[in-house]
mmCIF file of C-alpha atoms in Angstrom:
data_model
loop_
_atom_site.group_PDB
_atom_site.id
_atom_site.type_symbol
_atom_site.label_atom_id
_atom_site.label_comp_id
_atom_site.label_asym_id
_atom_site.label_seq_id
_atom_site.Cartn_x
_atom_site.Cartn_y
_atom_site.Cartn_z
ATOM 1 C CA UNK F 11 -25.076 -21.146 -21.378
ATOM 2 C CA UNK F 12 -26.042 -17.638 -21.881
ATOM 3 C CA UNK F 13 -29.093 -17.543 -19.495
ATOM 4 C CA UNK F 14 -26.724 -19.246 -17.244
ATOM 5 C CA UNK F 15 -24.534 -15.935 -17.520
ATOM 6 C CA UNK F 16 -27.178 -13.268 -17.457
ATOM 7 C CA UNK F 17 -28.522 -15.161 -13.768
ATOM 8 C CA UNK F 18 -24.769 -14.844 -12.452
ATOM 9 C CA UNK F 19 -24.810 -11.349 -13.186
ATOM 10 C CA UNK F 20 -27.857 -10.313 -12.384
ATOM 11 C CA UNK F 21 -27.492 -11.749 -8.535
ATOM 12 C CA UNK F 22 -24.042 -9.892 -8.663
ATOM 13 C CA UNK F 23 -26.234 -6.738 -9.575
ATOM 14 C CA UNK F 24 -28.289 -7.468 -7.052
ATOM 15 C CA UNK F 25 -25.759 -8.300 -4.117
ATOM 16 C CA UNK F 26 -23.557 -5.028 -4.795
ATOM 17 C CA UNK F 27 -27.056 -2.907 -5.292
ATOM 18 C CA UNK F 28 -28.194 -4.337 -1.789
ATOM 19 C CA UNK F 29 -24.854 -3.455 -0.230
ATOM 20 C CA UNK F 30 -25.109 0.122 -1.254
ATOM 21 C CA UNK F 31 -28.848 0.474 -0.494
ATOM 22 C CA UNK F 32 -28.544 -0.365 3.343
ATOM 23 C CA UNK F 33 -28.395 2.797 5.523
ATOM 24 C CA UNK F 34 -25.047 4.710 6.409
ATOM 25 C CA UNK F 35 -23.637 2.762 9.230
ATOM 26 C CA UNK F 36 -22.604 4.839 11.747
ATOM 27 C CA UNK F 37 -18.779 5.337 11.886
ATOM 28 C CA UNK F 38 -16.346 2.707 13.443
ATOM 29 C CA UNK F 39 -15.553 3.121 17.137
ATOM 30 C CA UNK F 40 -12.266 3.586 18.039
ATOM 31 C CA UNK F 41 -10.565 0.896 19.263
ATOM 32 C CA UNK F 42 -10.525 0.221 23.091
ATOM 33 C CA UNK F 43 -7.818 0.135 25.380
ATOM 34 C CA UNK F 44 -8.679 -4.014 25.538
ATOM 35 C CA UNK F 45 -7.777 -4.249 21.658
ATOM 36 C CA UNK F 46 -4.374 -2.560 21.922
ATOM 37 C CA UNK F 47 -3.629 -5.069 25.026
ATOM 38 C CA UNK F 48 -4.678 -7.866 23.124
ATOM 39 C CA UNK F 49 -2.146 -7.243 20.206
ATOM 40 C CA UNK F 50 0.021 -10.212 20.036
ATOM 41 C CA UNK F 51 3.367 -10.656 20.810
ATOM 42 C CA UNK F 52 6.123 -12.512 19.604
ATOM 43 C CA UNK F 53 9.157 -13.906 20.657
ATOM 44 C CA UNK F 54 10.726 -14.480 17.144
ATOM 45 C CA UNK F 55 10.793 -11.205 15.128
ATOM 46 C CA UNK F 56 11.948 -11.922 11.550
ATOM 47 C CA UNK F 57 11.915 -9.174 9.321
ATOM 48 C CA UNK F 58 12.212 -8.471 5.674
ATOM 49 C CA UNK F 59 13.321 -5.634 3.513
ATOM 50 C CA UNK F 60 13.841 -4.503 0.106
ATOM 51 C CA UNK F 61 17.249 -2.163 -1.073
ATOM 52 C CA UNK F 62 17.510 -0.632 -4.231
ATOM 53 C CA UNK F 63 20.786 1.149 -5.588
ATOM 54 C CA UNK F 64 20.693 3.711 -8.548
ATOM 55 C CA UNK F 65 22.190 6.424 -10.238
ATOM 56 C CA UNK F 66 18.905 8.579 -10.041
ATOM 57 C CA UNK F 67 19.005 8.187 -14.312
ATOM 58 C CA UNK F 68 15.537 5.759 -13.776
ATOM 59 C CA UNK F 69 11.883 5.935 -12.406
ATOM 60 C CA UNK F 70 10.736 3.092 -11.177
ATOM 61 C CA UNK F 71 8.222 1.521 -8.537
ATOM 62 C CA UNK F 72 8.730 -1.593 -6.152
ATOM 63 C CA UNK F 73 5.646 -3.277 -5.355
ATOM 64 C CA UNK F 74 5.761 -6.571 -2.565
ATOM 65 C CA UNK F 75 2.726 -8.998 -3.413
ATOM 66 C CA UNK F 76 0.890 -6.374 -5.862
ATOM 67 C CA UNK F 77 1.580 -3.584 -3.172
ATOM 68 C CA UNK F 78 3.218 -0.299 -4.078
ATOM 69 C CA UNK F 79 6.054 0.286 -1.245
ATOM 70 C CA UNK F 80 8.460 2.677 -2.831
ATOM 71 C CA UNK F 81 8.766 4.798 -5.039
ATOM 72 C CA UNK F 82 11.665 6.683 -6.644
ATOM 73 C CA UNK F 83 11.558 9.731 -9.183
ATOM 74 C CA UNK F 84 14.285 10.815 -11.189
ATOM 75 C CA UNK F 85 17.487 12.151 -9.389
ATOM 76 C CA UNK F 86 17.208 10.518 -5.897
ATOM 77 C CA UNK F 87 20.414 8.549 -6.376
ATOM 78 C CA UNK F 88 22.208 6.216 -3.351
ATOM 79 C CA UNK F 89 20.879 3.307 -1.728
ATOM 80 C CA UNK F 90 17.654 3.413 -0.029
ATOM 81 C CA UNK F 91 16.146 0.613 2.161
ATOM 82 C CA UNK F 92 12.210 -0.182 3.692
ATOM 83 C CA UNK F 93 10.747 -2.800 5.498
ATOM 84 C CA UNK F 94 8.231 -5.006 3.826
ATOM 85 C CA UNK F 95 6.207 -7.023 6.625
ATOM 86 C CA UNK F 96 3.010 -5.069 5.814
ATOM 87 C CA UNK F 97 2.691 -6.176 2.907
ATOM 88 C CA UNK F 98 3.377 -10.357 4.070
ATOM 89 C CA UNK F 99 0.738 -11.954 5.374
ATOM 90 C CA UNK F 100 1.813 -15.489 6.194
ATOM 91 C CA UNK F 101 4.818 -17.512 5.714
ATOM 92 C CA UNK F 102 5.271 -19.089 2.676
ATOM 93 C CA UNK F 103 5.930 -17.700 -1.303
ATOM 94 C CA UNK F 104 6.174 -13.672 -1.632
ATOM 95 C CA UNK F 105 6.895 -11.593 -4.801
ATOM 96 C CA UNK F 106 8.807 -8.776 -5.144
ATOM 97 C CA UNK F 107 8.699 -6.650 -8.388
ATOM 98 C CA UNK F 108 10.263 -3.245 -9.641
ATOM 99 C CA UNK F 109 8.582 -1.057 -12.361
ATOM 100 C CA UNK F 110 10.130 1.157 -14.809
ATOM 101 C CA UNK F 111 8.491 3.987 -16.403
ATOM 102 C CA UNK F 112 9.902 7.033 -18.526
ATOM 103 C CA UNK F 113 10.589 9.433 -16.028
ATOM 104 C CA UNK F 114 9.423 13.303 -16.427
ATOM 105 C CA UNK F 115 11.138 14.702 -19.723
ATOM 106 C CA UNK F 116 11.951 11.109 -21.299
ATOM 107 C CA UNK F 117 10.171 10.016 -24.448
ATOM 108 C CA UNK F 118 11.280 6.366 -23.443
ATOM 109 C CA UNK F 119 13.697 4.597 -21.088
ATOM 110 C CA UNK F 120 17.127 5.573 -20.754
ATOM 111 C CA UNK F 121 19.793 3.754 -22.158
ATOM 112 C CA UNK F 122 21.292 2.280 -18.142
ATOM 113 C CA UNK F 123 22.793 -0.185 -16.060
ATOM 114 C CA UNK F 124 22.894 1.784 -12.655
ATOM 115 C CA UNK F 125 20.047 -0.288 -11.141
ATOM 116 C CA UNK F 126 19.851 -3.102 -8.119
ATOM 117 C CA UNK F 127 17.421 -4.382 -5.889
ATOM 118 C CA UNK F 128 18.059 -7.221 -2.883
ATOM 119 C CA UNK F 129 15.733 -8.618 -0.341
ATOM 120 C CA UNK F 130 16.893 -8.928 2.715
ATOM 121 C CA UNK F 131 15.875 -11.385 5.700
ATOM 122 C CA UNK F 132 16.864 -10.280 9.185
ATOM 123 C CA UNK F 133 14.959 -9.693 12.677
ATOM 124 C CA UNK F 134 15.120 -8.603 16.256
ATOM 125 C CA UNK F 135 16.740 -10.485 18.331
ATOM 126 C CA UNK F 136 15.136 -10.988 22.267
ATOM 127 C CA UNK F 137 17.030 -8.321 24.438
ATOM 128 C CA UNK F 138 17.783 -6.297 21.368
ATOM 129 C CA UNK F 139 19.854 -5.803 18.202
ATOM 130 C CA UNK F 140 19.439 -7.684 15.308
ATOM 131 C CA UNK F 141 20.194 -11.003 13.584
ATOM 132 C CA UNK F 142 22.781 -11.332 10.694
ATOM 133 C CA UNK F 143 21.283 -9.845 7.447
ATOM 134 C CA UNK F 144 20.994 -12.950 4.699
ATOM 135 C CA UNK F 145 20.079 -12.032 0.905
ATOM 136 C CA UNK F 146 17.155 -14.010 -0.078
ATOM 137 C CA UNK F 147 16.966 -12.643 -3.983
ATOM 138 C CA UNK F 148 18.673 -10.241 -5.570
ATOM 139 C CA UNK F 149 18.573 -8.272 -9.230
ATOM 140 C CA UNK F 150 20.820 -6.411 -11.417
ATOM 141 C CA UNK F 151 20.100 -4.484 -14.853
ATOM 142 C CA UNK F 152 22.161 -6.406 -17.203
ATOM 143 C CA UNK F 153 25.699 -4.168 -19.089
ATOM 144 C CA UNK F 154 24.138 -2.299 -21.613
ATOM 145 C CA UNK F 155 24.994 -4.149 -25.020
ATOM 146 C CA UNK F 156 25.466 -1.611 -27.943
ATOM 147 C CA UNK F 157 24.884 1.144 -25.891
ATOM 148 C CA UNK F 158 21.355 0.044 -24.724
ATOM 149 C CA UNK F 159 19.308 -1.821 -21.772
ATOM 150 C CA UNK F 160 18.571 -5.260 -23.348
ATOM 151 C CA UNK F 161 15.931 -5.433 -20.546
ATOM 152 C CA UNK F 162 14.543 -2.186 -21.976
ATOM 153 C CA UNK F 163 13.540 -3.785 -25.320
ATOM 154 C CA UNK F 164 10.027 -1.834 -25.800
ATOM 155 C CA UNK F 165 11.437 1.573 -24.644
ATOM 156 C CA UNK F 166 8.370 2.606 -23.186
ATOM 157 C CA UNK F 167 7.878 0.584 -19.434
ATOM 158 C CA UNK F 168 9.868 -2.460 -18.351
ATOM 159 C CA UNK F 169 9.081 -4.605 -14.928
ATOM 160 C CA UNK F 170 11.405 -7.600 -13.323
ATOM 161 C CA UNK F 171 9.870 -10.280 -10.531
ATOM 162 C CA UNK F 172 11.559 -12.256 -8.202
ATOM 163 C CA UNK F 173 10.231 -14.801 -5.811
ATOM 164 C CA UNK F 174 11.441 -15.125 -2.120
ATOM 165 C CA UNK F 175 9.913 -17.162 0.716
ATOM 166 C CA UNK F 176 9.275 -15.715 4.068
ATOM 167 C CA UNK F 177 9.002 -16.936 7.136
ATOM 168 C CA UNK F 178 7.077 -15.063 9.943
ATOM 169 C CA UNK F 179 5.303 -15.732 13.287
ATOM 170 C CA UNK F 180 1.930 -14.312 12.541
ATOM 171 C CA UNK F 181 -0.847 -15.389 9.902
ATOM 172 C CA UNK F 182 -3.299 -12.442 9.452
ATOM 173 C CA UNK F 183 -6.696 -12.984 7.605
ATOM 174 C CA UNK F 184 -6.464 -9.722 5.777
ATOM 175 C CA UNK F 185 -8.291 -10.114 2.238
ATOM 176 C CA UNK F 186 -7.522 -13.368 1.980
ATOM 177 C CA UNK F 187 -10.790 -14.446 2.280
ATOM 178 C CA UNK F 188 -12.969 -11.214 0.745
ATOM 179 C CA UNK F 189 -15.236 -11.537 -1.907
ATOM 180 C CA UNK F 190 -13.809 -10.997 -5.680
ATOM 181 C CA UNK F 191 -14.430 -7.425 -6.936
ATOM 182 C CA UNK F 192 -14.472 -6.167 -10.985
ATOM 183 C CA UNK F 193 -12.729 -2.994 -11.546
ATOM 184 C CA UNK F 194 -15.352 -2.727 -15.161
ATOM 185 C CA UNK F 195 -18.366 -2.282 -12.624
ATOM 186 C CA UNK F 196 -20.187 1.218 -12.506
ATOM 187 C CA UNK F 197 -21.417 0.108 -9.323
ATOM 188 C CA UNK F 198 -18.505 -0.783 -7.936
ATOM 189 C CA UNK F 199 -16.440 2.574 -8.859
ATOM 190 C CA UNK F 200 -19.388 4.691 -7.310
ATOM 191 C CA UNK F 201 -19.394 2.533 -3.987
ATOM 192 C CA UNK F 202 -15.347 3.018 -3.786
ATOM 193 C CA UNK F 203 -15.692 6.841 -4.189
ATOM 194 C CA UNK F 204 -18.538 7.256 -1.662
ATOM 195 C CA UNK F 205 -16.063 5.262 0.818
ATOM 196 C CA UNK F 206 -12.931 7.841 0.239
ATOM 197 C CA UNK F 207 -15.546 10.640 0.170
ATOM 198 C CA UNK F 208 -16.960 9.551 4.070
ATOM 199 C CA UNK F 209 -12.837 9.293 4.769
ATOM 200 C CA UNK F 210 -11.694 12.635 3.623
ATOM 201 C CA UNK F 211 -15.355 14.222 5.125
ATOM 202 C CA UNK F 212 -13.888 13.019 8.475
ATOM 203 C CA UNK F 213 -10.568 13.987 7.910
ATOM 204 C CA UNK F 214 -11.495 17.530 7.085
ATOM 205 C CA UNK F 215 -13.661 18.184 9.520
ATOM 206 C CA UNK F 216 -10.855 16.961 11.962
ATOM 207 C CA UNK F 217 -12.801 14.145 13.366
ATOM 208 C CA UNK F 218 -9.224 12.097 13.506
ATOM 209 C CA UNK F 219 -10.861 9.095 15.956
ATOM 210 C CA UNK F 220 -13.547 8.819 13.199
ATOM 211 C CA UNK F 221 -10.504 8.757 10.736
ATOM 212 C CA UNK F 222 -8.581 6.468 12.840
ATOM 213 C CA UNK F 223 -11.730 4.395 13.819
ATOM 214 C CA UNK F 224 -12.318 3.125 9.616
ATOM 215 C CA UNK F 225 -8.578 2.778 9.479
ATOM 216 C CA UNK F 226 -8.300 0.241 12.448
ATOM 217 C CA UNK F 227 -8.397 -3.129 10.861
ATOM 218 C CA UNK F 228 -5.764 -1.797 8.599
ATOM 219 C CA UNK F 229 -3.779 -0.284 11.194
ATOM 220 C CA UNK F 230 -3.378 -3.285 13.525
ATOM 221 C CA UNK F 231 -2.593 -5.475 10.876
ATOM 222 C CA UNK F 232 0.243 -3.454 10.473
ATOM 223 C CA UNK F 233 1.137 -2.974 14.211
ATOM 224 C CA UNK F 234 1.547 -6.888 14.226
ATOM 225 C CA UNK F 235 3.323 -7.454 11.609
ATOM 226 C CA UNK F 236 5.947 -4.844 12.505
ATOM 227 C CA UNK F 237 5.919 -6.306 16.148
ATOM 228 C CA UNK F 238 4.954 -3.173 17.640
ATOM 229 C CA UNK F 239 3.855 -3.337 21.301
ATOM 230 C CA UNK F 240 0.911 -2.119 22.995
ATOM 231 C CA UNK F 241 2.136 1.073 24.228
ATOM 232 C CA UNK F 242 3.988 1.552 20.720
ATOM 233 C CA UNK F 243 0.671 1.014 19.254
ATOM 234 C CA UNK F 244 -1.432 3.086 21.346
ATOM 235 C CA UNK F 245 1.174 6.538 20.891
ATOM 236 C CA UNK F 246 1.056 5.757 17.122
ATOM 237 C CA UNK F 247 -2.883 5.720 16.602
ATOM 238 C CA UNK F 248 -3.454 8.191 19.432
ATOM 239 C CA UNK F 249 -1.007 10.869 17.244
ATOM 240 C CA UNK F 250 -2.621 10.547 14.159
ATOM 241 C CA UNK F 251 -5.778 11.030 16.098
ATOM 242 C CA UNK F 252 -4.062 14.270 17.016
ATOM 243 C CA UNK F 253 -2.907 15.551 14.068
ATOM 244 C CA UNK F 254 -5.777 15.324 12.311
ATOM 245 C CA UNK F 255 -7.994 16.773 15.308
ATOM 246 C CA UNK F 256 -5.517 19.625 15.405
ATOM 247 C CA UNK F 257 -6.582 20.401 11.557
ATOM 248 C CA UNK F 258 -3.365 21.704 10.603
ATOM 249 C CA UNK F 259 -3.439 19.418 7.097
ATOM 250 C CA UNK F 260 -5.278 20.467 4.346
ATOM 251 C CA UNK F 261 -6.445 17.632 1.794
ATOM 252 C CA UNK F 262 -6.171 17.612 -2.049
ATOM 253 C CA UNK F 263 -9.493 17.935 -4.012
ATOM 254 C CA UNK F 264 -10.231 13.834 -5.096
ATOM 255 C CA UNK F 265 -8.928 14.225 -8.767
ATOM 256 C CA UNK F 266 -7.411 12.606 -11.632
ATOM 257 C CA UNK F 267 -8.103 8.656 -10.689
ATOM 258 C CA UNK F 268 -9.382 5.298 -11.616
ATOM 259 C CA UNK F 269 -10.455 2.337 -10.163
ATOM 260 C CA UNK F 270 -8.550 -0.509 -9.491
ATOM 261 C CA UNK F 271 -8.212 -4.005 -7.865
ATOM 262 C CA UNK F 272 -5.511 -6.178 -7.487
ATOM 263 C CA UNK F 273 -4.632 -9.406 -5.288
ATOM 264 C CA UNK F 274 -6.862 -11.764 -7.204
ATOM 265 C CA UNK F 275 -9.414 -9.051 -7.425
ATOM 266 C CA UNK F 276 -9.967 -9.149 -3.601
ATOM 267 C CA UNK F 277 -8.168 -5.377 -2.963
ATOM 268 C CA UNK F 278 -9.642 -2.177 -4.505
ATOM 269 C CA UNK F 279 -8.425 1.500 -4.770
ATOM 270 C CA UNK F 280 -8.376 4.582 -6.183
ATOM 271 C CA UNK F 281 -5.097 5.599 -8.010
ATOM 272 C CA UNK F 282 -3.858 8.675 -9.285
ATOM 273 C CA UNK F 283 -3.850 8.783 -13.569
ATOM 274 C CA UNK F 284 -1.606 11.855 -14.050
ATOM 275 C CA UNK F 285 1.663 12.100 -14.171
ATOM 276 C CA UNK F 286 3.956 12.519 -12.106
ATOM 277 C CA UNK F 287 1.370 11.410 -9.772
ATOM 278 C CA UNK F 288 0.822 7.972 -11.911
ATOM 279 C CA UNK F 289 -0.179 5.299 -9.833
ATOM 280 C CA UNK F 290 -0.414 6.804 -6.198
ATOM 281 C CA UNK F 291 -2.902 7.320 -3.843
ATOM 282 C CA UNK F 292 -5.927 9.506 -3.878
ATOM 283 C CA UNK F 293 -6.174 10.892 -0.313
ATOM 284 C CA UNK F 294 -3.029 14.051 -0.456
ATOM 285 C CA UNK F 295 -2.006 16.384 1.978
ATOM 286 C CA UNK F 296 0.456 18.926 -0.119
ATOM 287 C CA UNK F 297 2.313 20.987 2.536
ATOM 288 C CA UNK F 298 5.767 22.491 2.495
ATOM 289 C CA UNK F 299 9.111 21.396 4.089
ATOM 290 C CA UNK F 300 12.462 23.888 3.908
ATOM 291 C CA UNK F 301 10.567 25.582 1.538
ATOM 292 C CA UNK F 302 10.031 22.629 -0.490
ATOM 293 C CA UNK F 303 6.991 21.241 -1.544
ATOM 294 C CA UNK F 304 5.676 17.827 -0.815
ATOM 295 C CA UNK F 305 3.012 15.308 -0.424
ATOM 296 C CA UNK F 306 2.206 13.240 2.383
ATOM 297 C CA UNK F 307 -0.398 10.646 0.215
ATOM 298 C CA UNK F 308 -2.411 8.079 2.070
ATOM 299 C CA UNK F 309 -2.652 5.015 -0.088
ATOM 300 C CA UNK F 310 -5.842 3.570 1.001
ATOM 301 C CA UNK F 311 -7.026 -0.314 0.335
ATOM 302 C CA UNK F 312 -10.718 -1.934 0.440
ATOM 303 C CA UNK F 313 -12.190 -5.167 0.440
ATOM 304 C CA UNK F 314 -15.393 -6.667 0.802
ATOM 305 C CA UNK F 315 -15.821 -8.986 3.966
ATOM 306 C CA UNK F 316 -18.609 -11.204 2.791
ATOM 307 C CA UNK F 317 -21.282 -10.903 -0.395
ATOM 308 C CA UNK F 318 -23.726 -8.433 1.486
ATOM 309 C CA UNK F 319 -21.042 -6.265 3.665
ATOM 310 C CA UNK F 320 -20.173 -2.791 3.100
ATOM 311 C CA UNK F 321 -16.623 -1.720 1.655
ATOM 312 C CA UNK F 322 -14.332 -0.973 4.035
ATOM 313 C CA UNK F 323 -10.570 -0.107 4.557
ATOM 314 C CA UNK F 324 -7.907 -3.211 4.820
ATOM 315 C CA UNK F 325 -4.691 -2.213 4.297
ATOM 316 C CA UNK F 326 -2.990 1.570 3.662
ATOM 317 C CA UNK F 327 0.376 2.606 3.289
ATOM 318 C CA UNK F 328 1.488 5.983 3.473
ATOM 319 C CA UNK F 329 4.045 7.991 1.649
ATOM 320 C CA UNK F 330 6.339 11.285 2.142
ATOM 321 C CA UNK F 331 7.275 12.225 -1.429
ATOM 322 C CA UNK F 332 8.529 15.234 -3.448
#
């Protein structure tokens, strides 16, 4: 049994060393005016969201399948509501889950009941406007009992999960199909850096169709599953093209981070280790707004197409925070 191991991992040695040993490739071409008429189009448009209601007392994170779609730092109070498509893709089964963490300044979770979350199931109707909004799953912190959060028995980080099914017109390959990755392997981690590295080396020295170009697969994945149209399509990748030709961002040195994969292994990032910045992406563009600063972060996903293929981008989401 143990040879049988040490074979198994020597060929993985082997297949990941091979992968990093072929030359650069040179960079993905944009895509062509053929690929953005090609984008399919549906006549059904069912879409799904997540709201959450608080009091701004928690900190907490929602992710939709394993992916991080929102988060919320202490004192942002209200309702707040985002589409989740981009992170389904097929019909069938999806999970939703909310994280809670001890916000700045708190030693442990606060004693609370000011917390909801729903899913939502709409969609666009053909000619416009929408279809009636239905509540597929919904959660509620439970009345505190004593003065504390039963749900908040450790103190330290709580997390709830609810199921929903979805049903949507599209069926995109995504990672479903990548090979397996291990978050423990040195190899790994050094291949994953030298992939943000090559993005952020294009992004600073404003080559944005270079940018664009490694972000493509990702990108129309998205465009679908939002039901975007050609022409929508085309103005979105053509401005990012522009803003980052135009140079007027600055990126964040690549800091504070580990490796990690999620969705059965098949999805790997970089995520930020320090608080407040726990958990988010790598790639940051601080700038200021009123006076106020914030961070536009570019959450970046990679997968590995078959045994011998090079990393490359998948899926990204990207964030506005303060």
């Amino acid at each position: 049994m143990k040879r049988i191991v040490r074979v198994a991992v020597s060929l993985s040695l082997l297949q990941a060393l091979a992968s990093f040993a072929q030359p650069m490739p040179p960079a993905p071409p944009p895509p062509s005016a053929e690929a953005f008429k090609n984008l399919v189009q549906y006549d059904r448009k069912p879409t799904y969201e997540v709201a959450v209601t608080g009091d701004g007392t928690l900190a907490y994170q929602v992710f939709v399948n394993e992916l991080p779609l929102y988060k919320s730092p202490l004192k942002r109070a209200g309702t707040f509501r985002f589409f989740v498509n981009q992170a389904i893709l097929q019909s069938g089964p999806q999970t939703v889950t909310v994280r809670f963490v001890p916000g700045p300044g708190q030693a442990r979770l606060p004693a609370t009941d000011a917390f909801k979350l729903e899913v939502i199931a709409s969609g666009w109707r053909k000619g416009g406007g929408r279809e009636p909004a239905k509540t597929l799953a919904d959660y509620e912190l439970p009345r505190l009992v004593d003065g504390r959060q039963p749900e908040f028995k450790q103190g330290g980080e709580a997390s709830k999960s609810l199921g929903f099914d979805a049903s949507v017109p599209y069926a995109l390959a995504g990672w479903r199909h990548s090979v397996p990755l291990d978050a423990g392997d040195a190899q790994l981690k050094t291949e994953v850096v030298a992939a943000y590295e090559r993005l952020m080396d294009d992004f600073r020295k404003k080559k944005g169709a270079a940018f664009m170009g490694a972000l493509a697969k990702a990108e129309f994945m998205a465009y679908e599953a939002n039901y975007m149209t050609p022409d929508e399509a085309r103005r979105r990748f053509d401005q990012w093209v522009n803003s980052v030709d135009d140079g007027g961002m600055t990126l964040a040195p690549l800091e504070n981070y580990a490796v990690e994969t999620l969705s059965d292994n098949k999805l790997v990032r970089l995520k930020r280790t320090d608080a407040p910045n726990l958990g988010e992406g790598v790639l940051r563009v601080p700038y200021k707004k009123f006076r106020q600063d914030r961070t536009l972060v570019y959450d970046i996903y990679l997968h590995r197409p078959t045994a011998t293929a090079r990393l490359e981008p998948i899926w990204f989401y990207m964030v506005d925070s303060n």
